[in-house]
XYZ file of C-alpha atoms in Angstrom:
722
model
C 53.412 126.460 125.381
C 57.124 126.220 126.187
C 58.024 127.829 129.491
C 60.858 130.334 129.286
C 64.354 129.164 130.091
C 65.899 131.761 132.378
C 69.590 132.575 131.964
C 71.722 134.442 134.491
C 74.861 135.814 132.832
C 77.275 137.011 135.509
C 80.528 138.885 134.792
C 83.211 138.920 137.484
C 85.399 142.054 137.438
C 88.450 141.789 139.669
C 91.954 143.080 140.238
C 94.096 142.597 143.379
C 95.504 145.476 145.424
C 98.345 146.796 143.254
C 99.176 149.684 145.608
C 102.063 148.684 147.807
C 101.249 148.827 151.523
C 104.908 149.649 152.083
C 105.465 152.536 149.649
C 101.971 153.594 148.595
C 103.009 153.246 144.930
C 101.150 151.253 142.290
C 103.356 148.518 140.871
C 101.129 147.460 137.930
C 98.851 149.243 135.430
C 96.066 146.715 135.019
C 93.238 148.611 136.730
C 93.893 151.581 134.453
C 94.235 149.548 131.274
C 91.428 147.082 131.860
C 89.362 150.011 133.058
C 89.349 151.565 129.583
C 88.795 148.235 127.843
C 86.579 145.935 129.903
C 84.449 147.544 132.603
C 82.470 150.433 131.166
C 81.971 149.136 127.635
C 80.403 145.866 128.840
C 77.431 147.652 130.349
C 77.337 150.389 127.698
C 76.743 147.577 125.203
C 74.187 145.891 127.466
C 72.164 149.110 127.680
C 71.612 148.872 123.906
C 69.730 145.586 124.386
C 67.025 146.523 126.919
C 65.436 143.052 126.962
C 68.588 141.603 128.498
C 69.251 141.858 132.213
C 72.609 140.835 133.633
C 74.620 140.643 136.837
C 78.078 142.178 137.262
C 80.313 141.479 140.242
C 82.653 144.307 141.240
C 85.351 143.413 143.724
C 85.787 146.129 146.403
C 89.566 146.366 145.918
C 88.883 147.003 142.229
C 86.336 149.721 142.969
C 88.766 151.543 145.246
C 91.540 151.410 142.659
C 89.243 152.531 139.830
C 88.337 155.593 141.854
C 91.916 156.403 142.793
C 93.020 155.972 139.179
C 90.233 158.230 137.897
C 91.413 160.916 140.307
C 94.998 160.641 139.065
C 96.200 159.199 142.383
C 97.430 155.843 141.027
C 100.812 156.274 139.359
C 102.440 153.081 138.064
C 105.802 152.620 136.262
C 104.063 152.359 132.866
C 102.257 155.635 133.496
C 105.439 157.354 134.688
C 106.977 156.585 131.305
C 103.916 157.794 129.401
C 104.005 161.109 131.253
C 107.774 161.627 131.029
C 108.714 164.276 128.487
C 112.232 162.814 128.324
C 112.863 159.150 129.135
C 115.825 158.016 131.184
C 117.945 155.162 129.855
C 116.339 152.777 132.351
C 112.884 153.918 131.258
C 113.764 153.285 127.615
C 114.743 149.696 128.478
C 111.467 149.316 130.383
C 109.420 150.707 127.477
C 110.976 148.337 124.915
C 110.470 145.367 127.236
C 107.014 146.081 128.643
C 105.079 148.236 126.174
C 104.160 145.265 124.044
C 102.378 143.528 126.954
C 99.160 142.992 125.012
C 97.724 140.316 122.762
C 99.765 140.768 119.602
C 97.304 139.576 116.972
C 94.204 141.265 118.357
C 95.585 144.419 119.971
C 98.910 145.309 118.319
C 99.047 144.108 114.709
C 95.727 145.705 113.616
C 97.534 149.049 113.983
C 100.318 149.364 111.328
C 102.661 151.673 113.239
C 102.386 149.589 116.413
C 102.942 146.381 114.427
C 105.983 147.943 112.773
C 107.567 148.670 116.142
C 106.822 145.174 117.385
C 108.467 143.612 114.312
C 111.571 145.736 114.879
C 111.779 144.659 118.523
C 111.327 140.966 117.596
C 113.690 140.887 114.601
C 116.381 143.363 115.712
C 116.328 142.843 119.469
C 116.375 145.057 122.523
C 119.906 146.425 122.081
C 119.274 147.472 118.479
C 116.113 149.339 119.465
C 117.905 151.177 122.242
C 120.711 152.180 119.890
C 118.594 153.124 116.867
C 115.139 154.252 117.940
C 114.513 157.978 117.989
C 112.595 159.856 120.645
C 109.685 159.832 118.205
C 109.769 156.018 118.030
C 109.556 155.806 121.799
C 106.759 158.365 121.902
C 104.760 156.475 119.279
C 105.252 153.192 121.154
C 104.050 154.638 124.419
C 101.073 156.275 122.760
C 100.045 153.090 120.955
C 100.392 150.903 124.036
C 97.839 153.109 125.760
C 95.628 153.564 122.696
C 95.264 149.869 121.931
C 93.624 149.235 125.313
C 90.678 151.536 124.562
C 87.675 149.337 123.861
C 86.563 149.164 120.198
C 83.329 150.928 121.136
C 85.358 153.935 122.265
C 87.754 153.641 119.325
C 84.786 153.818 116.954
C 82.563 156.347 118.739
C 84.777 158.733 120.723
C 85.845 161.592 118.419
C 89.145 162.247 120.173
C 90.180 158.567 120.264
C 89.182 158.212 116.576
C 91.500 161.099 115.708
C 94.418 159.505 117.527
C 93.814 156.180 115.783
C 93.665 157.926 112.406
C 96.823 159.927 113.163
C 98.756 156.690 113.526
C 102.218 158.112 114.282
C 104.239 161.201 115.249
C 102.540 161.415 118.643
C 103.715 164.300 120.786
C 104.161 164.565 124.532
C 100.945 166.601 124.603
C 99.123 163.765 122.820
C 100.301 161.347 125.490
C 99.089 163.616 128.277
C 95.700 163.907 126.560
C 95.471 160.114 126.165
C 95.943 159.761 129.924
C 93.256 162.408 130.521
C 90.861 160.403 128.361
C 91.665 157.260 130.365
C 90.745 159.051 133.595
C 87.494 160.294 132.063
C 86.403 156.765 131.136
C 87.455 155.356 134.516
C 85.416 158.018 136.267
C 82.244 156.834 134.542
C 82.478 153.159 135.504
C 80.894 153.118 138.964
C 78.189 155.755 138.215
C 77.134 153.841 135.098
C 76.805 150.592 137.040
C 74.712 152.398 139.642
C 72.518 153.911 136.919
C 71.793 150.547 135.262
C 71.115 148.901 138.597
C 68.618 151.620 139.466
C 66.930 151.141 136.078
C 66.546 147.414 136.768
C 68.660 146.172 133.865
C 71.657 145.291 136.008
C 72.350 143.717 139.382
C 75.709 144.574 140.936
C 77.132 142.105 143.430
C 80.231 142.095 145.575
C 83.091 139.945 146.832
C 85.036 139.850 150.131
C 87.071 143.057 150.444
C 90.425 142.161 148.808
C 89.321 138.878 147.221
C 90.663 136.397 149.828
C 89.896 132.665 149.948
C 87.514 132.761 152.918
C 87.677 129.026 153.795
C 91.478 129.214 154.003
C 91.337 132.328 156.194
C 88.979 130.465 158.499
C 91.357 127.504 158.673
C 93.997 126.355 156.192
C 93.149 122.784 157.256
C 89.968 123.133 155.174
C 92.170 122.399 152.130
C 92.284 118.775 153.303
C 88.555 118.255 153.027
C 88.882 117.674 149.279
C 92.567 116.587 149.365
C 93.248 114.700 152.632
C 96.960 114.199 151.926
C 97.744 117.735 150.809
C 100.966 119.218 152.196
C 100.064 122.230 154.333
C 102.090 125.231 155.524
C 104.388 124.932 158.516
C 102.367 127.662 160.271
C 98.612 127.148 160.011
C 96.388 130.130 159.311
C 93.295 130.266 161.546
C 91.741 133.711 161.790
C 87.965 133.396 161.209
C 87.493 136.953 162.489
C 89.199 138.164 159.298
C 86.368 136.595 157.297
C 83.871 138.852 159.060
C 86.018 141.900 158.369
C 86.343 141.218 154.643
C 82.593 140.706 154.297
C 81.704 143.701 156.448
C 84.040 146.042 154.575
C 82.703 144.774 151.251
C 79.110 145.434 152.274
C 79.925 148.874 153.719
C 81.790 149.963 150.578
C 78.950 148.695 148.412
C 76.290 150.632 150.360
C 78.244 153.859 149.986
C 78.511 153.494 146.188
C 75.125 151.970 145.394
C 72.920 153.323 148.221
C 71.522 149.855 148.991
C 73.053 146.686 150.487
C 74.347 144.041 148.134
C 72.064 141.013 147.853
C 74.470 138.731 146.024
C 77.949 137.545 146.982
C 80.555 136.116 144.636
C 82.880 134.419 147.131
C 86.446 134.831 145.912
C 87.334 132.064 143.428
C 83.801 130.749 144.112
C 85.349 129.159 147.176
C 82.965 128.052 149.891
C 82.838 125.950 153.053
C 80.288 125.318 155.815
C 82.345 127.464 158.191
C 81.908 130.720 156.202
C 78.090 130.554 156.044
C 77.454 132.240 159.433
C 79.659 135.232 158.528
C 77.933 135.571 155.141
C 74.540 135.568 156.844
C 75.625 138.143 159.423
C 76.244 140.650 156.604
C 72.782 140.182 155.153
C 73.653 138.501 151.847
C 70.679 136.707 150.318
C 72.451 134.533 147.747
C 75.899 133.466 146.620
C 77.400 131.581 143.717
C 79.748 128.655 143.291
C 80.649 126.080 140.639
C 78.839 122.970 139.448
C 81.673 120.815 140.817
C 80.880 122.006 144.348
C 77.198 121.163 143.884
C 77.968 117.746 142.414
C 80.258 116.697 145.252
C 77.908 118.190 147.848
C 74.953 116.174 146.574
C 76.968 113.129 145.533
C 76.181 113.654 141.824
C 78.681 112.829 139.103
C 77.726 115.129 136.234
C 77.300 113.105 133.057
C 77.451 114.856 129.698
C 76.481 113.582 126.297
C 78.731 113.662 123.242
C 77.860 117.342 122.741
C 78.750 118.290 126.309
C 75.198 118.720 127.620
C 74.557 117.799 131.257
C 72.256 114.803 131.584
C 71.082 115.744 135.103
C 69.769 119.127 133.935
C 67.067 119.282 136.613
C 69.625 119.140 139.408
C 72.059 121.687 137.984
C 69.736 124.355 136.636
C 67.973 125.436 139.800
C 68.834 127.338 142.984
C 69.265 125.639 146.360
C 68.381 126.771 149.859
C 71.294 126.135 152.218
C 70.101 125.763 155.797
C 72.458 126.562 158.651
C 71.772 126.923 162.397
C 72.197 130.692 161.969
C 69.748 131.016 159.068
C 69.298 130.287 155.367
C 70.999 131.475 152.179
C 70.290 130.661 148.547
C 73.079 129.280 146.375
C 73.282 129.049 142.613
C 75.855 126.989 140.740
C 77.273 127.869 137.364
C 77.483 125.580 134.343
C 81.257 125.255 134.111
C 81.306 124.200 130.452
C 79.040 126.975 129.176
C 81.101 129.532 131.071
C 84.293 128.154 129.531
C 82.815 128.342 126.035
C 82.832 132.105 126.350
C 86.003 132.251 128.399
C 88.178 130.052 126.195
C 86.519 128.550 123.103
C 84.491 131.099 121.182
C 87.422 133.443 120.665
C 88.726 130.958 118.057
C 85.456 130.876 116.082
C 83.675 133.205 113.696
C 81.719 135.597 115.968
C 78.318 134.918 114.394
C 78.856 131.163 114.358
C 79.923 131.256 118.003
C 76.845 133.277 118.953
C 74.556 130.860 117.131
C 76.275 127.906 118.784
C 75.724 129.397 122.215
C 72.016 129.900 121.542
C 71.813 126.277 120.373
C 73.516 125.145 123.584
C 70.759 126.821 125.588
C 68.038 125.386 123.351
C 69.496 121.916 123.927
C 69.245 122.442 127.696
C 65.594 123.356 127.345
C 64.932 120.224 125.264
C 66.641 118.127 127.927
C 64.394 119.637 130.604
C 61.313 118.959 128.469
C 62.399 115.347 127.962
C 62.818 114.983 131.726
C 59.312 116.418 132.190
C 60.592 119.047 134.586
C 59.211 122.125 132.813
C 56.354 122.795 135.241
C 58.794 125.150 136.975
C 61.085 127.495 135.047
C 64.755 126.720 135.422
C 67.809 128.952 135.725
C 70.987 128.381 133.729
C 73.875 130.217 135.403
C 76.811 131.319 133.274
C 79.511 133.050 135.286
C 83.050 133.982 134.314
C 85.858 136.508 134.349
C 84.584 139.616 132.586
C 87.892 141.008 131.399
C 90.751 138.680 130.444
C 89.110 136.543 127.782
C 88.250 139.454 125.470
C 91.884 140.085 124.539
C 91.741 136.926 122.418
C 88.514 137.845 120.598
C 88.181 139.888 117.440
C 87.677 143.520 118.462
C 87.640 142.649 122.157
C 84.585 140.438 121.740
C 82.312 143.157 120.389
C 81.156 141.280 117.212
C 80.462 138.132 119.244
C 78.511 139.916 121.978
C 76.496 141.961 119.454
C 75.503 138.829 117.545
C 74.739 136.876 120.721
C 72.737 139.686 122.339
C 70.638 140.210 119.208
C 69.874 136.489 118.824
C 68.975 136.250 122.492
C 66.779 139.373 122.362
C 64.831 137.913 119.429
C 64.461 134.441 120.917
C 60.918 133.249 121.744
C 61.611 131.419 125.023
C 65.045 132.422 126.299
C 64.963 135.136 128.973
C 68.070 136.764 130.444
C 67.565 137.961 134.017
C 69.468 139.171 137.020
C 69.849 136.541 139.715
C 67.663 138.395 142.198
C 64.904 138.860 139.609
C 64.686 135.114 139.173
C 64.876 134.320 142.898
C 62.129 136.818 143.749
C 59.752 135.040 141.363
C 60.990 131.482 141.797
C 62.418 130.765 145.263
C 64.456 127.555 145.754
C 62.517 124.294 145.828
C 65.415 122.131 147.026
C 67.309 122.325 150.341
C 70.454 120.947 151.892
C 72.097 121.604 155.217
C 75.204 123.770 155.355
C 77.299 120.982 156.898
C 76.943 119.047 153.597
C 78.493 121.871 151.565
C 81.849 120.827 150.132
C 84.843 122.978 151.014
C 86.311 123.868 147.625
C 86.608 126.343 144.765
C 85.778 126.594 141.063
C 88.991 124.760 140.088
C 88.890 121.000 140.695
C 86.485 121.640 143.596
C 89.485 122.022 145.916
C 92.072 124.633 146.973
C 95.278 123.202 145.440
C 95.737 126.255 143.209
C 96.282 128.396 146.323
C 97.894 126.048 148.839
C 99.985 122.850 148.899
C 102.797 123.883 146.586
C 106.024 124.557 148.557
C 106.194 128.209 147.505
C 102.494 128.756 148.242
C 102.934 127.130 151.660
C 105.910 129.363 152.383
C 103.774 132.402 151.593
C 101.003 131.194 153.907
C 103.512 130.711 156.731
C 104.861 134.238 156.277
C 101.307 135.581 156.254
C 100.420 133.628 159.428
C 103.498 134.934 161.231
C 102.679 138.548 160.314
C 99.048 138.048 161.354
C 100.172 136.829 164.756
C 102.313 139.957 165.167
C 99.168 142.075 164.760
C 97.319 139.919 167.321
C 100.171 140.318 169.813
C 100.319 144.105 169.472
C 98.485 146.050 172.190
C 97.090 148.644 169.803
C 97.700 147.772 166.139
C 97.247 150.769 163.803
C 94.796 150.742 160.907
C 97.705 150.703 158.428
C 98.758 147.289 159.698
C 95.293 145.897 159.061
C 95.086 147.448 155.587
C 98.402 145.806 154.686
C 97.167 142.496 156.102
C 93.929 142.568 154.120
C 95.837 143.318 150.923
C 98.206 140.400 151.574
C 95.288 138.024 152.213
C 94.073 138.391 148.590
C 93.986 135.195 146.516
C 96.010 136.450 143.543
C 99.394 136.210 145.168
C 98.891 132.525 145.953
C 97.529 131.922 142.434
C 100.860 133.030 140.894
C 103.252 131.594 143.495
C 104.813 128.251 142.595
C 102.908 126.057 140.172
C 100.906 125.721 138.020
C 100.419 129.362 136.931
C 103.009 131.787 135.618
C 103.196 135.109 133.810
C 105.779 137.653 132.694
C 105.011 139.610 135.859
C 105.512 136.890 138.488
C 108.331 138.944 140.017
C 105.968 141.877 140.570
C 103.321 139.729 142.234
C 106.062 138.296 144.447
C 107.303 141.802 145.273
C 103.831 143.159 145.985
C 102.984 140.346 148.406
C 106.241 140.840 150.288
C 105.772 144.612 150.398
C 102.262 144.178 151.792
C 103.729 142.004 154.568
C 106.609 144.437 155.109
C 103.963 147.143 155.467
C 102.507 145.253 158.447
C 105.819 145.272 160.298
C 106.495 148.904 159.407
C 103.078 149.961 160.719
C 103.717 148.046 163.941
C 107.163 149.625 164.345
C 108.874 146.268 164.071
C 111.623 144.831 161.897
C 110.393 142.623 159.079
C 111.874 139.123 158.776
C 114.801 138.836 156.395
C 112.811 136.369 154.288
C 110.605 139.234 153.111
C 113.534 140.944 151.373
C 114.215 138.127 148.910
C 111.869 136.656 146.273
C 109.865 133.704 147.567
C 110.644 131.891 144.325
C 114.289 131.549 143.343
C 115.094 133.151 139.977
C 115.027 130.875 136.950
C 118.437 129.408 136.117
C 119.498 130.255 132.590
C 119.889 126.827 131.024
C 122.614 126.178 128.481
C 121.217 124.217 125.553
C 122.549 120.726 124.889
C 123.525 119.065 121.618
C 121.262 116.387 120.171
C 122.192 112.943 121.598
C 122.240 109.675 119.708
C 119.067 107.976 120.926
C 120.179 104.325 120.977
C 118.864 103.462 124.452
C 122.334 103.087 125.996
C 122.741 106.545 127.570
C 126.404 106.664 126.550
C 126.344 109.678 124.235
C 128.446 112.556 125.558
C 125.630 114.984 124.793
C 123.989 113.911 128.072
C 126.928 115.466 129.917
C 125.305 118.824 129.125
C 121.911 117.824 130.593
C 120.485 118.528 134.026
C 119.812 115.494 136.210
C 117.614 114.438 139.073
C 118.807 111.775 141.542
C 116.110 109.311 142.577
C 118.131 107.834 145.425
C 116.882 107.279 148.961
C 117.918 110.822 149.878
C 114.747 111.974 148.086
C 112.514 110.411 150.739
C 110.853 107.161 151.680
C 108.698 107.272 148.534
C 111.827 106.499 146.518
C 113.363 103.768 148.678
C 113.798 100.445 146.864
C 112.794 102.040 143.562
C 114.714 100.457 140.679
C 114.871 103.785 138.799
C 117.968 105.760 139.660
C 118.122 109.024 137.716
C 116.363 111.272 135.224
C 118.342 113.460 132.800
C 116.675 116.304 130.943
C 117.727 119.067 128.599
C 116.693 120.981 125.521
C 117.700 122.830 122.423
C 115.710 124.985 120.016
C 113.947 122.018 118.462
C 113.566 119.357 121.143
C 113.097 118.454 124.782
C 115.358 115.538 125.723
C 114.633 113.138 128.573
C 116.562 110.092 129.712
C 115.484 107.671 132.449
C 118.033 105.263 133.955
C 117.057 102.118 135.843
C 118.239 98.903 137.431
C 114.962 97.226 136.528
C 112.928 98.283 133.530
C 109.492 99.666 134.519
C 106.318 98.523 132.815
C 105.301 102.062 131.765
C 106.584 105.593 132.108
C 104.188 108.524 131.783
C 105.124 112.166 131.194
C 102.559 114.941 131.719
C 103.087 118.451 130.368
C 101.385 121.803 130.792
C 102.076 125.345 129.614
C 101.311 127.966 132.291
C 100.369 130.571 129.687
C 97.807 128.268 128.031
C 95.442 126.520 130.416
C 92.252 126.593 128.375
C 91.970 122.831 127.810
C 93.536 120.609 130.424
C 92.749 117.288 132.097
C 93.556 115.491 135.333
C 96.016 112.595 135.414
C 93.824 109.565 134.617
C 95.212 107.154 137.202
C 93.458 106.217 140.438
C 96.812 105.452 142.069
C 98.139 108.967 141.409
C 99.266 110.760 144.608
C 96.587 113.085 145.990
C 98.936 116.035 146.353
C 100.532 118.726 144.233
C 101.787 118.588 141.527
C 99.902 115.394 140.647
C 96.571 117.057 141.340
C 97.304 119.688 138.690
C 95.715 119.637 135.260
C 97.870 118.862 132.220
C 97.719 119.516 128.494
C 99.715 116.610 127.019
C 100.496 113.050 128.079
C 103.252 110.925 126.583
C 103.344 107.273 127.612
C 106.133 104.774 127.018
C 104.769 101.235 126.816
C 106.145 98.995 124.074
C 106.371 102.149 122.013
C 105.280 105.756 122.448
C 101.863 107.420 122.416
C 100.913 111.091 122.669
C 97.576 112.156 124.163
C 96.125 115.659 124.259
C 93.685 116.884 126.897
C 90.039 117.327 125.957
C 86.930 118.536 127.703
C 85.610 116.766 130.802
C 89.009 115.315 131.730
C 89.230 113.151 128.630
C 92.418 112.387 126.664
C 92.666 111.992 122.892
C 95.361 110.443 120.715
C 97.556 112.782 118.678
C 100.131 112.346 115.948
C 103.701 112.772 117.104
C 107.225 112.943 115.781
C 108.924 111.803 118.987
C 112.132 109.831 118.574
C 113.274 107.411 121.229
C 115.649 104.652 122.185
C 114.632 101.918 124.659
C 117.293 99.416 125.749
C 119.364 99.803 128.930
C 117.571 103.103 129.549
C 114.909 105.295 127.955
C 116.016 108.200 125.782
C 113.445 110.379 124.054
C 113.513 113.562 121.967
C 110.172 115.427 121.956
C 109.811 118.136 119.284
C 108.433 121.348 120.695
C 106.066 121.328 117.727
C 104.405 118.151 119.045
C 103.495 120.097 122.158
C 102.476 123.127 120.069
C 104.936 125.386 121.859
C 106.539 128.599 120.698
C 109.621 130.587 121.595
C 109.155 132.230 124.986
C 106.769 129.572 126.288
C 107.500 127.831 129.542
C 106.811 124.091 129.650
C 106.364 122.215 132.916
C 106.247 118.456 133.359
C 106.148 115.566 135.798
C 106.827 111.847 135.325
C 105.452 108.655 136.856
C 106.515 105.048 136.450
C 104.526 101.824 136.866
C 106.791 99.071 138.223
C 106.530 95.338 137.649
C 104.883 94.932 141.052
C 102.227 97.451 139.865
C 103.347 100.253 142.182
C 102.977 103.738 140.710
C 106.049 105.824 141.558
C 106.258 109.590 141.032
C 109.678 110.060 139.446
C 109.949 113.824 139.644
C 108.145 114.645 142.889
C 107.954 118.226 141.689
C 107.383 120.151 138.508
C 110.338 120.360 136.133
C 110.279 123.650 134.249
C 112.106 124.828 131.139
C 111.678 128.044 129.176
C 112.032 127.924 125.418
C 114.121 130.484 123.584
C 115.001 131.218 119.989
C 113.629 129.227 117.061
C 111.265 126.364 117.872
C 110.353 123.418 115.657
């Protein structure tokens, strides 16, 4: 008889601290909007499939903001507009700009009136809307922006929401007030419902350090060099291990107050771990924690091999828990299957829901067959699937409801698949394998390192500002609680995620502002003057680039069109890396159809490689496939496209498992005294409004690999593309 294959499905629900420590105002609406779309419905649906047990991680800073929002204490600029009976001119501009911040195809266009307003904004432009829209148009837009975030379960089953959806237009101020009241009602049910399902045994709720900080970097920013020895670090190191204890203690205390028992499981922020955090985790009584398969592989010295279908060959090693032994005690660790988690997070949204659900079941069946083939089925195994529980659903049909219904039903009916909470499995099947805590790799779920949060010049600047403010608290004879609250908010990982490269969003300026206001709040609480650096954005504003005409690509570089391009000098003033490099300058520019690049040299290189990524689309990316590549940002980032010049041009697209695949391309080029290329935006599958970022490397005749850019070059597309 086939032993059951146990599956732990873990959803991570997280938002950073959007309430400014300086002003007490909420700067963003995402707790409120995701609260009516992604938190309650997920477990309401689970309750309808009683055979399935799951784990949900609720970040403490999210719990606090859910509760404040449900009480009507969290007022953000979007909500101020919704509740304004008469909009000011500035508010009207804000509404036209920001009240389409949702996935257009899945959340806006299914509703005719909302789609109509979007088409007017896109075809007529902002100024036309401000001049021609009536008060009713603005009221309908504000109503629909808030209605479209209600989960499809509530849209279909809540009588009041159904009436609003059916009404479609001519929403009154009273309607908008009632919509907000409904939002608060749903938000108020989130935590009690999680507690109810945990008490019934169908759910396990876990926690995360208080405001979602990267614990290893709080302990010591030098830990970033464990995985990346040559990483550029901040001018002022951060070394406050006592803050790790505080974040864990506050998380456990908050959890006990809401759920009446201590949390057994810990989702370390960004699944980031290091040997140094283990003692603090043990001191707070956590029994298990989770990280990524990459951490396990590098800890045990295993290179995960996958077959042509993506299935891990070393299934026995991945699909089991491990006991981590430290001088202070022991803790169990589980490690997620990165690929299976990404299938839900990024891939299945593009498939038919029932086909995607069937594929996922078949993935699990294939794992079980692998375990049988390896003759390891005398002990049931645990497949861990863990991912963000909110953001991916915006790209699914009906917020993922058809997919989850199909998947849950197939799983419920399956003869040997069993979905359990993590603690359920561990109580019955304790770890059989051990390793000492000093072997644990210091890293996160991305690339098994910390380069997403440190190493970039802007990220390092933020760390230095944080370290300086932290020292001010340490030097104060009696720092008030408000200073610590502002510090803990500023220590969250999200700010560093968005600073610099490689991530970007339409709200980067707000993340920048929030981080600086949290730090300003520290100085205000201490009665001190904040540094001037905290009153200007950490990142300089994007320069509006004037488009250039199309040059004649004859490889001579003499066309006057290049006079309109930007340029990058590769002389010795750029550092010792560029001394004696026979490549002098890079020119780059764009128009609505093409990206133009020109490379000048004194000696022709053997190859030139260009790597591109799009911050808004990071679902499939790969590392630069060159062992000589510098082990520092931005060359440690993951890229989507690779164009190589070597006796012609080739275009490669990223695939799974850091592979690259050939693609058709329409690139034009000239190669004579210099390299001139014109890359159609359509080759890179880019659209108007996308930002494209790229780096370049050259292989010289003496086989040296030289980074030509040294930093990310970024351009934002506008107007018609391709």
